[in-house]
CSV table of C-alpha atoms in Angstrom, one decimal:
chain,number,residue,atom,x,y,z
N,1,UNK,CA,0.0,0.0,0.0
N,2,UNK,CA,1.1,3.3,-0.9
N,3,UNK,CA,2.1,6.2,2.0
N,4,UNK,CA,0.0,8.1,1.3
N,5,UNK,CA,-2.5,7.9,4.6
N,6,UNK,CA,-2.0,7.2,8.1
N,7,UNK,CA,-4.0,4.0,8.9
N,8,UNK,CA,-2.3,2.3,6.4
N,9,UNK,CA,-5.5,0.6,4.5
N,10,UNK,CA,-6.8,1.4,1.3
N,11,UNK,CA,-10.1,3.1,1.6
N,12,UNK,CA,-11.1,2.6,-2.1
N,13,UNK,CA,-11.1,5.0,-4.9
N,14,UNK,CA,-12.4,8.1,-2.9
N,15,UNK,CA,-10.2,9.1,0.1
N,16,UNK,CA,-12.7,10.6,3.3
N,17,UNK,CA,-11.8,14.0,4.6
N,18,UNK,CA,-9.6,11.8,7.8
N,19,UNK,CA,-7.9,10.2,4.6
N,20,UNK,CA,-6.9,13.5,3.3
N,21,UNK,CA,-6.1,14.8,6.4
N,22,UNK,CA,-3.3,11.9,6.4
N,23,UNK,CA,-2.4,12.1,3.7
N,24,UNK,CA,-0.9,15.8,4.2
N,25,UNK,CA,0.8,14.9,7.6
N,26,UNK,CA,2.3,11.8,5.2
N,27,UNK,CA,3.7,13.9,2.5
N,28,UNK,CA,5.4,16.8,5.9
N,29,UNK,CA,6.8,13.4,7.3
N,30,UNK,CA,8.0,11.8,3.8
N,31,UNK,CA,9.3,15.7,2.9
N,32,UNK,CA,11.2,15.5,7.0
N,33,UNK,CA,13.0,12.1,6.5
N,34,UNK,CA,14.0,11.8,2.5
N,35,UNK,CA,17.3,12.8,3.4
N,36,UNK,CA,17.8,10.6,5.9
N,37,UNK,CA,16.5,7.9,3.5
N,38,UNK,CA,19.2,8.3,1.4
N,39,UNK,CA,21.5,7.7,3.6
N,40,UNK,CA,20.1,4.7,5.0
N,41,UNK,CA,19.7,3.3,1.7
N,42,UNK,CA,23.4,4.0,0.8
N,43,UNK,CA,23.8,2.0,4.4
N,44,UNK,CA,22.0,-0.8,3.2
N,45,UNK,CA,23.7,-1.1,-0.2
N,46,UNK,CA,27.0,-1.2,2.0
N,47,UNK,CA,25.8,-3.9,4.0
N,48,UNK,CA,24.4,-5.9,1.0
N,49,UNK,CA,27.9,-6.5,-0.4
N,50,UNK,CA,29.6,-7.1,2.7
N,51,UNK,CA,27.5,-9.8,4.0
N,52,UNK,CA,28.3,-12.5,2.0
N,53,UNK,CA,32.5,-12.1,3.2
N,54,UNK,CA,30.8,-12.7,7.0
N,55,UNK,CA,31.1,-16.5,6.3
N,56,UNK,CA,27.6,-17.0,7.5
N,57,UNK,CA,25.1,-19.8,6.3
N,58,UNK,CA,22.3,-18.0,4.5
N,59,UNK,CA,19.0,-17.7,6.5
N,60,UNK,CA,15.8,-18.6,4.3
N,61,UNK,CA,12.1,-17.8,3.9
N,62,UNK,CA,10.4,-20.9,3.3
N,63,UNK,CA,6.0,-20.6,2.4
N,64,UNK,CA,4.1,-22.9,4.3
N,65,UNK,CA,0.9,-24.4,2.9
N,66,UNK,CA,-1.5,-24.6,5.9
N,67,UNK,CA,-4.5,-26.7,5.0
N,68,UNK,CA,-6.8,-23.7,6.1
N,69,UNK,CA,-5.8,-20.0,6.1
N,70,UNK,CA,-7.1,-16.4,6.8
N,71,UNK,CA,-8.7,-14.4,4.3
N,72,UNK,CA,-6.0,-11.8,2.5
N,73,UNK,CA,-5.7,-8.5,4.8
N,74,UNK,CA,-3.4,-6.0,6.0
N,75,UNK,CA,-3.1,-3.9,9.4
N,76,UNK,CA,-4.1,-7.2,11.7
N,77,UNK,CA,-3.2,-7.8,14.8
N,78,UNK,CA,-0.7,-10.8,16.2
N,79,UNK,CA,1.0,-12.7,19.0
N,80,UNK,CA,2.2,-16.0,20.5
N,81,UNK,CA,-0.1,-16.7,23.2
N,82,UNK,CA,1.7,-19.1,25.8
N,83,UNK,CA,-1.7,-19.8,27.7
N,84,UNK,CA,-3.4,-21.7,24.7
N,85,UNK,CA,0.3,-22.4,23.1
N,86,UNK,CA,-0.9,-21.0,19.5
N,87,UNK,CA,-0.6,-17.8,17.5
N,88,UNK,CA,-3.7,-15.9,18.0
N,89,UNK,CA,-4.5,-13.2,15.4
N,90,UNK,CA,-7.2,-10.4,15.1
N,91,UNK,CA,-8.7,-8.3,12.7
N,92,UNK,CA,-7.1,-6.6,9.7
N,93,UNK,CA,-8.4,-4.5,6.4
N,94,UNK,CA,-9.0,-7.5,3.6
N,95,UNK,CA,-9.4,-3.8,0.8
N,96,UNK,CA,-12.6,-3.8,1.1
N,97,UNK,CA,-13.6,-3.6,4.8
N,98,UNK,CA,-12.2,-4.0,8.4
N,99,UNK,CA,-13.0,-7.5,9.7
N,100,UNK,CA,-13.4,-8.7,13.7
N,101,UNK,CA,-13.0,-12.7,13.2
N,102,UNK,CA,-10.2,-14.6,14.8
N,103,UNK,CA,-8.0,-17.2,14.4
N,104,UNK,CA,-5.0,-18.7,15.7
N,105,UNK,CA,-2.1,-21.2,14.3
N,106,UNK,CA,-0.3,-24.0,16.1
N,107,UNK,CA,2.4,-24.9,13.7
N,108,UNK,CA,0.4,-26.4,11.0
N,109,UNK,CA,-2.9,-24.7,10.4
N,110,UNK,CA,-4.8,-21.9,10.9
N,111,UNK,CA,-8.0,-22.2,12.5
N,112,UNK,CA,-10.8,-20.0,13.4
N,113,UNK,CA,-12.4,-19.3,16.5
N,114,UNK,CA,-15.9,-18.7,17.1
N,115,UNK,CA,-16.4,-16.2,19.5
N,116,UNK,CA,-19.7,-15.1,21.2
N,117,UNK,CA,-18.1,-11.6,21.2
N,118,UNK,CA,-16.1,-10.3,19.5
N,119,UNK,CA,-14.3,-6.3,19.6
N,120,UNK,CA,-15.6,-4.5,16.9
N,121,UNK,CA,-14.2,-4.3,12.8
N,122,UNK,CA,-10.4,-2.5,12.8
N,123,UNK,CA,-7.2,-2.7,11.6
N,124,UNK,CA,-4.0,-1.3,12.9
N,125,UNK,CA,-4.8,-2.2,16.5
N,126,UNK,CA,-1.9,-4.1,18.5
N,127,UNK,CA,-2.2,-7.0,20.9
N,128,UNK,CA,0.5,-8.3,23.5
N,129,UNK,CA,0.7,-11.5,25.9
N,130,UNK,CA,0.3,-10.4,29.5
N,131,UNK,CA,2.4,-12.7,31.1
N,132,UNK,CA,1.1,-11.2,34.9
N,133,UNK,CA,-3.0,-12.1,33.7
N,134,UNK,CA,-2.1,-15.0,31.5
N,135,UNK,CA,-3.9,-13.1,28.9
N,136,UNK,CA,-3.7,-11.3,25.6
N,137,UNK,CA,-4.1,-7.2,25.8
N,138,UNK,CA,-5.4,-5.7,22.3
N,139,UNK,CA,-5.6,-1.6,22.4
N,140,UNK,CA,-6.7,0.9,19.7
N,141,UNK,CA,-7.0,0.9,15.5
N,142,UNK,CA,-9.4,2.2,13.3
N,143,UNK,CA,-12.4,1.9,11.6
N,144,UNK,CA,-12.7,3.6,8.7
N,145,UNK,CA,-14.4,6.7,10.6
N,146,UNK,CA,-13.4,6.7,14.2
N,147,UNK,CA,-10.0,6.2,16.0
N,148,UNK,CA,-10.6,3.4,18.5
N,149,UNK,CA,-9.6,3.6,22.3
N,150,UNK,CA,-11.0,0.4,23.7
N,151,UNK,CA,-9.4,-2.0,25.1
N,152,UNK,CA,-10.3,-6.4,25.0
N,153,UNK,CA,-9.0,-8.9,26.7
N,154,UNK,CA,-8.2,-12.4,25.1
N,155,UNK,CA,-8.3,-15.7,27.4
N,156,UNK,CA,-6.8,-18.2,25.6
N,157,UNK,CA,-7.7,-20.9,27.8
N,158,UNK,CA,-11.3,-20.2,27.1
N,159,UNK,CA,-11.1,-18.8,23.8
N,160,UNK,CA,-13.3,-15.6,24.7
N,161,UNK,CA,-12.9,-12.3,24.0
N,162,UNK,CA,-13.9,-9.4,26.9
N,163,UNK,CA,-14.2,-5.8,26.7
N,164,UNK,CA,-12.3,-4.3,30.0
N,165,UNK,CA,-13.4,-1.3,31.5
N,166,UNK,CA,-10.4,0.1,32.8
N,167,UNK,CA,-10.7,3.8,34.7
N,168,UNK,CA,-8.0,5.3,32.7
N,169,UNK,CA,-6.2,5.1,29.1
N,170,UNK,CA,-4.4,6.0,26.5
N,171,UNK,CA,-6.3,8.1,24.3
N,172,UNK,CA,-7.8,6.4,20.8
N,173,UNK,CA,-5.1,6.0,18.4
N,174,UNK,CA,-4.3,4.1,15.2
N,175,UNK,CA,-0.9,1.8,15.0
N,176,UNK,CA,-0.2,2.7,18.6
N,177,UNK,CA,3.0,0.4,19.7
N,178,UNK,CA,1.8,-2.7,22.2
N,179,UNK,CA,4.2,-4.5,23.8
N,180,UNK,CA,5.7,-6.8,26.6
N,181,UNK,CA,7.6,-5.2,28.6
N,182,UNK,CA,10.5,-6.7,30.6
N,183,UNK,CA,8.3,-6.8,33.7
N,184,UNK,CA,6.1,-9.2,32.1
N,185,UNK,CA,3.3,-6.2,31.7
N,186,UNK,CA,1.5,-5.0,28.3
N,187,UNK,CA,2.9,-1.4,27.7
N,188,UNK,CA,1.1,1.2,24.9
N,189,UNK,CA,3.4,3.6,23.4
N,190,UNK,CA,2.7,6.1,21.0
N,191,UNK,CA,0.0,6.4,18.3
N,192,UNK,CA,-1.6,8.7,16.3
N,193,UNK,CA,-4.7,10.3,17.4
N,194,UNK,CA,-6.2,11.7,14.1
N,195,UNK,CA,-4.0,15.1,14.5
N,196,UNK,CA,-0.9,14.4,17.0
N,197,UNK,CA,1.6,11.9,17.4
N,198,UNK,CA,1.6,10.8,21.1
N,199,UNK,CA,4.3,11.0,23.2
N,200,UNK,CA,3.2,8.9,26.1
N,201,UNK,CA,3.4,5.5,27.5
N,202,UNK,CA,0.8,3.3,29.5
N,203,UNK,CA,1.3,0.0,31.5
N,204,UNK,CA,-1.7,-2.5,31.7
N,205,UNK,CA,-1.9,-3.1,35.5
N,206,UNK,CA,-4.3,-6.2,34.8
N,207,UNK,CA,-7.8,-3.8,35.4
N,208,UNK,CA,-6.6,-0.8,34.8
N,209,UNK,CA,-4.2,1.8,32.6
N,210,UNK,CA,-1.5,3.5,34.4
N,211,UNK,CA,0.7,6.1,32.7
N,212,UNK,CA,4.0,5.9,33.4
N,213,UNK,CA,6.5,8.4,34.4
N,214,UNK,CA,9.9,8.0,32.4
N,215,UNK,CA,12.7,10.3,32.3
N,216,UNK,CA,12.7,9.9,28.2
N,217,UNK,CA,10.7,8.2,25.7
N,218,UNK,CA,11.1,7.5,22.1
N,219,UNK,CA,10.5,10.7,20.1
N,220,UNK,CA,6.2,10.6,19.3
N,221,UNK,CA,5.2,8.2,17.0
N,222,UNK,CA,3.5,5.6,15.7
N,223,UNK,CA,4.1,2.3,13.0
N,224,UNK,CA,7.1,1.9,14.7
N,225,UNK,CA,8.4,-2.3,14.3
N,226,UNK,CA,8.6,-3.4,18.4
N,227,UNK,CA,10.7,-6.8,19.2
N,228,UNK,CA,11.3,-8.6,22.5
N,229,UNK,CA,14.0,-10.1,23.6
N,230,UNK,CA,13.1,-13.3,25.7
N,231,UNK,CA,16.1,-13.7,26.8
N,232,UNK,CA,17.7,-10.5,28.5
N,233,UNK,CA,13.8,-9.0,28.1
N,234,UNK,CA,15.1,-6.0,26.1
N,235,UNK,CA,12.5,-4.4,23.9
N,236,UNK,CA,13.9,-2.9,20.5
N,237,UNK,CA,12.0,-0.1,18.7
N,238,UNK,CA,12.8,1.1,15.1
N,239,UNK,CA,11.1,3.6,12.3
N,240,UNK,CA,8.1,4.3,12.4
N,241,UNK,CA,5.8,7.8,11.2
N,242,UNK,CA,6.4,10.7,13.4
N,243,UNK,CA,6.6,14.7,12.8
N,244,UNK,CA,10.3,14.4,14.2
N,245,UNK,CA,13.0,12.1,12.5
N,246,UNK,CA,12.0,8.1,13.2
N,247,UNK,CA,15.1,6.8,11.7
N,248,UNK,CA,16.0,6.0,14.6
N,249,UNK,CA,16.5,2.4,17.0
N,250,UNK,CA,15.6,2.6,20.7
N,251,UNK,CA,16.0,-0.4,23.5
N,252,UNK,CA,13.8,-0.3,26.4
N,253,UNK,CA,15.1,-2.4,30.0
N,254,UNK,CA,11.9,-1.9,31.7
N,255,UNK,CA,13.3,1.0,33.8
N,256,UNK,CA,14.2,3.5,30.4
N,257,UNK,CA,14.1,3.5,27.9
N,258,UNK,CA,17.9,4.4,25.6
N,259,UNK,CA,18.6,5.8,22.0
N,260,UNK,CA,21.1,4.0,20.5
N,261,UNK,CA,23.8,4.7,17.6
N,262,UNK,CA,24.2,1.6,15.4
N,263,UNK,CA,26.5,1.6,13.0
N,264,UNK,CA,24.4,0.3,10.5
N,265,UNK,CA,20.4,0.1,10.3
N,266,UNK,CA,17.9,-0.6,8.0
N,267,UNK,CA,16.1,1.9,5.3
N,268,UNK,CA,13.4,4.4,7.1
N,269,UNK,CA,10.2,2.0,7.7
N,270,UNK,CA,7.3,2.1,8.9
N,271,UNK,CA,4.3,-0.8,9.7
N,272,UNK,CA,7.0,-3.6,9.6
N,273,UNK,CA,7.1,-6.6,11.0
N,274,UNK,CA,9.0,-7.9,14.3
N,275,UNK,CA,9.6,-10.3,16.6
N,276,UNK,CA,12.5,-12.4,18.8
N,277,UNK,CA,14.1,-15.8,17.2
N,278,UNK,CA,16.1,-17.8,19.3
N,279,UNK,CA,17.5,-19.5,16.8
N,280,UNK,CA,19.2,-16.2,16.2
N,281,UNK,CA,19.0,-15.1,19.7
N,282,UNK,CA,18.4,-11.8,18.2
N,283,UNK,CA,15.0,-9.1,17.3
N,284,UNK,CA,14.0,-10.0,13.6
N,285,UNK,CA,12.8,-7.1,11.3
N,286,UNK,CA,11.2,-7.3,8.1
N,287,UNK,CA,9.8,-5.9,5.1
N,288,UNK,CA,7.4,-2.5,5.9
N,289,UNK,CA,7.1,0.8,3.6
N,290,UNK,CA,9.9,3.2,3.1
N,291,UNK,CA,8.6,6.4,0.8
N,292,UNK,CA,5.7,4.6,-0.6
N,293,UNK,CA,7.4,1.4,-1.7
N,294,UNK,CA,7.1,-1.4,0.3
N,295,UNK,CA,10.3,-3.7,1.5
N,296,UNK,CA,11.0,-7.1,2.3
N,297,UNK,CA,14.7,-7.0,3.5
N,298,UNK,CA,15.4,-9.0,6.9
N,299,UNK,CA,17.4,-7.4,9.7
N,300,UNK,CA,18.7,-8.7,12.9
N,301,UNK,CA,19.4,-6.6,16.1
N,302,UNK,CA,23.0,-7.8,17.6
N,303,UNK,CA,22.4,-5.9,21.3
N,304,UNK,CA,24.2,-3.3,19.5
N,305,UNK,CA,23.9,-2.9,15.9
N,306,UNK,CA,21.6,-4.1,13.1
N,307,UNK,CA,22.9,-7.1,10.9
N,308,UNK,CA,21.0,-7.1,7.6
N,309,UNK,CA,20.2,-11.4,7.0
N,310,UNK,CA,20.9,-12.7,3.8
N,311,UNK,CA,18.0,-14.3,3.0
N,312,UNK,CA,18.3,-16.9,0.2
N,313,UNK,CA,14.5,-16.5,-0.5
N,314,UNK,CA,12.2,-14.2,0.8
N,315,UNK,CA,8.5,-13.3,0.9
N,316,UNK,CA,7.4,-10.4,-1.2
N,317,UNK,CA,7.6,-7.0,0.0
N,318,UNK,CA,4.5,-6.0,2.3
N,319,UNK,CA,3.7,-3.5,5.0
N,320,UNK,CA,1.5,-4.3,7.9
N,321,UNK,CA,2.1,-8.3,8.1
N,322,UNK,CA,1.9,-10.0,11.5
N,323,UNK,CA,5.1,-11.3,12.9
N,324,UNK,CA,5.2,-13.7,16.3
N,325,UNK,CA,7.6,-16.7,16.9
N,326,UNK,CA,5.8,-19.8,17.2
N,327,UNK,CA,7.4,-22.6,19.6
N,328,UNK,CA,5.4,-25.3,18.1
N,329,UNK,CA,7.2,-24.6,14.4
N,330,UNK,CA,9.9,-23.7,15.7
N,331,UNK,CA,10.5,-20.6,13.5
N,332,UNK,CA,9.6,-17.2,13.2
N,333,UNK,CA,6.1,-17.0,11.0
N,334,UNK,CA,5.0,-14.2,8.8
N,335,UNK,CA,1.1,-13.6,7.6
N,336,UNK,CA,-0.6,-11.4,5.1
N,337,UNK,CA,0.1,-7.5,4.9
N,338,UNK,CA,-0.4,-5.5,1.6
N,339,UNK,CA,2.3,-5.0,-1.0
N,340,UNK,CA,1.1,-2.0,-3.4
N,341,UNK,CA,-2.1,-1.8,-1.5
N,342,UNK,CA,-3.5,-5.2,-2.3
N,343,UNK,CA,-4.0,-7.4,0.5
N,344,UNK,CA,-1.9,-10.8,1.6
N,345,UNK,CA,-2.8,-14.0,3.3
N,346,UNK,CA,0.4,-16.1,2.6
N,347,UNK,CA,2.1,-17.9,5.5
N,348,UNK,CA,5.8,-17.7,5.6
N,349,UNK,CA,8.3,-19.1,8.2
N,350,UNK,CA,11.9,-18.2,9.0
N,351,UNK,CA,14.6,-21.2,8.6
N,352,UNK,CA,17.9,-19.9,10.0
């Protein structure tokens, strides 16, 4: 999908007054960062012809062929969910409207839930395991008219969905980051509200939103690619759209959150894909858009700088795929996102 609008999904032919609205706080935020494209492109190039000297076996991309799969869409949301031991996924833009079904994969197949409730139609909401509840958090996204503020929690024991009524929030937002933080608590940072980019960050206390206090966030934003580290519990942050430069990683220890200077790092993105392998021991990132055109590069983060993977296949560039490790496979999995605005439901796995 092109950038030219903030939620990321196509809304047809004619663009809505929010669309176009978007699509002028696109074109500051593309005008803020070409530069600095540039030069991460010139980065990556650099990297490209180095790689293959590092005497490294190739990592690969490797399509699955599950016997049953989601409907093509974009902008869903997706985790590993430890309490049922299966991928669960939400939601999504399929090009032609926002869908609310559910489904989840355990390796070989996705199936679908049945839910007597369900949250309501979006994309670009985000969902996180609360490892404190045993439960799945899901936050904000968009409905083709409203920005969405709500939050639902996801049992996957029971396979239910409820709507929590928690005292405070974060205010509605589209692609807000949602996360697991090192203290084994959802965290929201970020989003995009309709006009602003927040600059805020909220902690799921199991009932309730609390906003936390930090000496220093990442600058506002929102689309930004968020990976967890299981092992040390170090959360990475990179890209993302924001009104002040994104090109940018940022590690998070559960106490602050620190800005770090890699020598290297991937092409401006925004709405890619990321998640931990231990294969690699190491935050995977791919694919997203950079300037309108969508990628599907893979990156690794070392602890210190980002390592770009050569990949001896790859899926085909996208933006706004689902990314979660799942222990069952084995391997990193990949599902749908859009590439050029049309919608995906292929299944890809990472083979180091």
């Amino acid at each position: 999908m092109k950038q030219k609008r903030f939620p990321y999904f196509s809304f047809g032919r004619a663009e809505d007054s929010c669309a176009k609205a978007v699509k002028r706080r696109r074109e500051r935020t593309l005008w803020h960062f070409f530069l600095a494209s540039i030069v991460g492109c010139c980065v990556v190039v650099s990297i490209a012809s180095s790689a293959t000297a590092d005497g490294r076996r190739p990592e690969r991309w490797v399509r699955l062929s599950p016997a049953t799969s989601p409907p093509a869409r974009s902008y869903l949301a997706m985790t590993y969910d430890p309490a049922s031991g299966k991928i669960v996924m939400f939601g999504g833009y399929d090009g032609t409207g926002y869908l609310n079904d559910t489904w989840t994969f355990a390796g070989t197949t996705w199936s679908q839930v049945a839910t007597p409730i369900s949250p309501p139609r979006r994309a670009a909401a985000q969902i996180a395991y609360d490892a404190s509840t045993q439960k799945v958090v899901l936050f904000g996204g968009y409905n083709g008219t409203r920005y969405l503020g709500d939050t639902w929690i996801w049992n996957g024991k029971t396979l239910r969905w409820n709507r929590a009524q928690p005292a405070h929030s974060p205010l509605p937002v589209t692609s807000p980051m949602v996360f697991a933080d090192p203290n084994g608590s959802v965290d929201v940072l970020g989003g995009f509200d309709g006009r602003f980019y927040q600059y805020s960050m909220w902690q799921w206390t199991g009932s309730d939103w609390n906003q936390l206090s930090l000496v220093m966030l990442p600058y506002a934003r929102s689309s930004a690619a968020v990976g967890v580290n299981a092992v040390t519990g170090e959360v990475v942050l990179f890209g993302g759209l924001a009104d002040i430069n994104p090109v940018n990683t940022w590690t998070y220890d559960g106490t602050a959150w620190t800005l770090q200077f890699p020598s290297t790092q991937p092409l401006w993105v925004y709405s890619a894909s990321a998640a931990f392998d231990p294969n690699l021991d190491a935050v995977v990132l791919f694919g997203g858009g950079s300037g309108g055109v969508d990628q599907n590069t893979t990156w690794e983060w070392t602890g210190s700088d980002w390592q770009q993977l050569r990949t001896a296949r790859r899926p085909p560039a996208r933006e706004g795929a689902g990314m979660a490790y799942d222990p069952t496979l084995g391997h990193v999995i990949i599902f749908g996102g859009q590439n050029s605005e049309v919608p995906l439901g292929d299944t890809w796995e990472l083979i180091p």
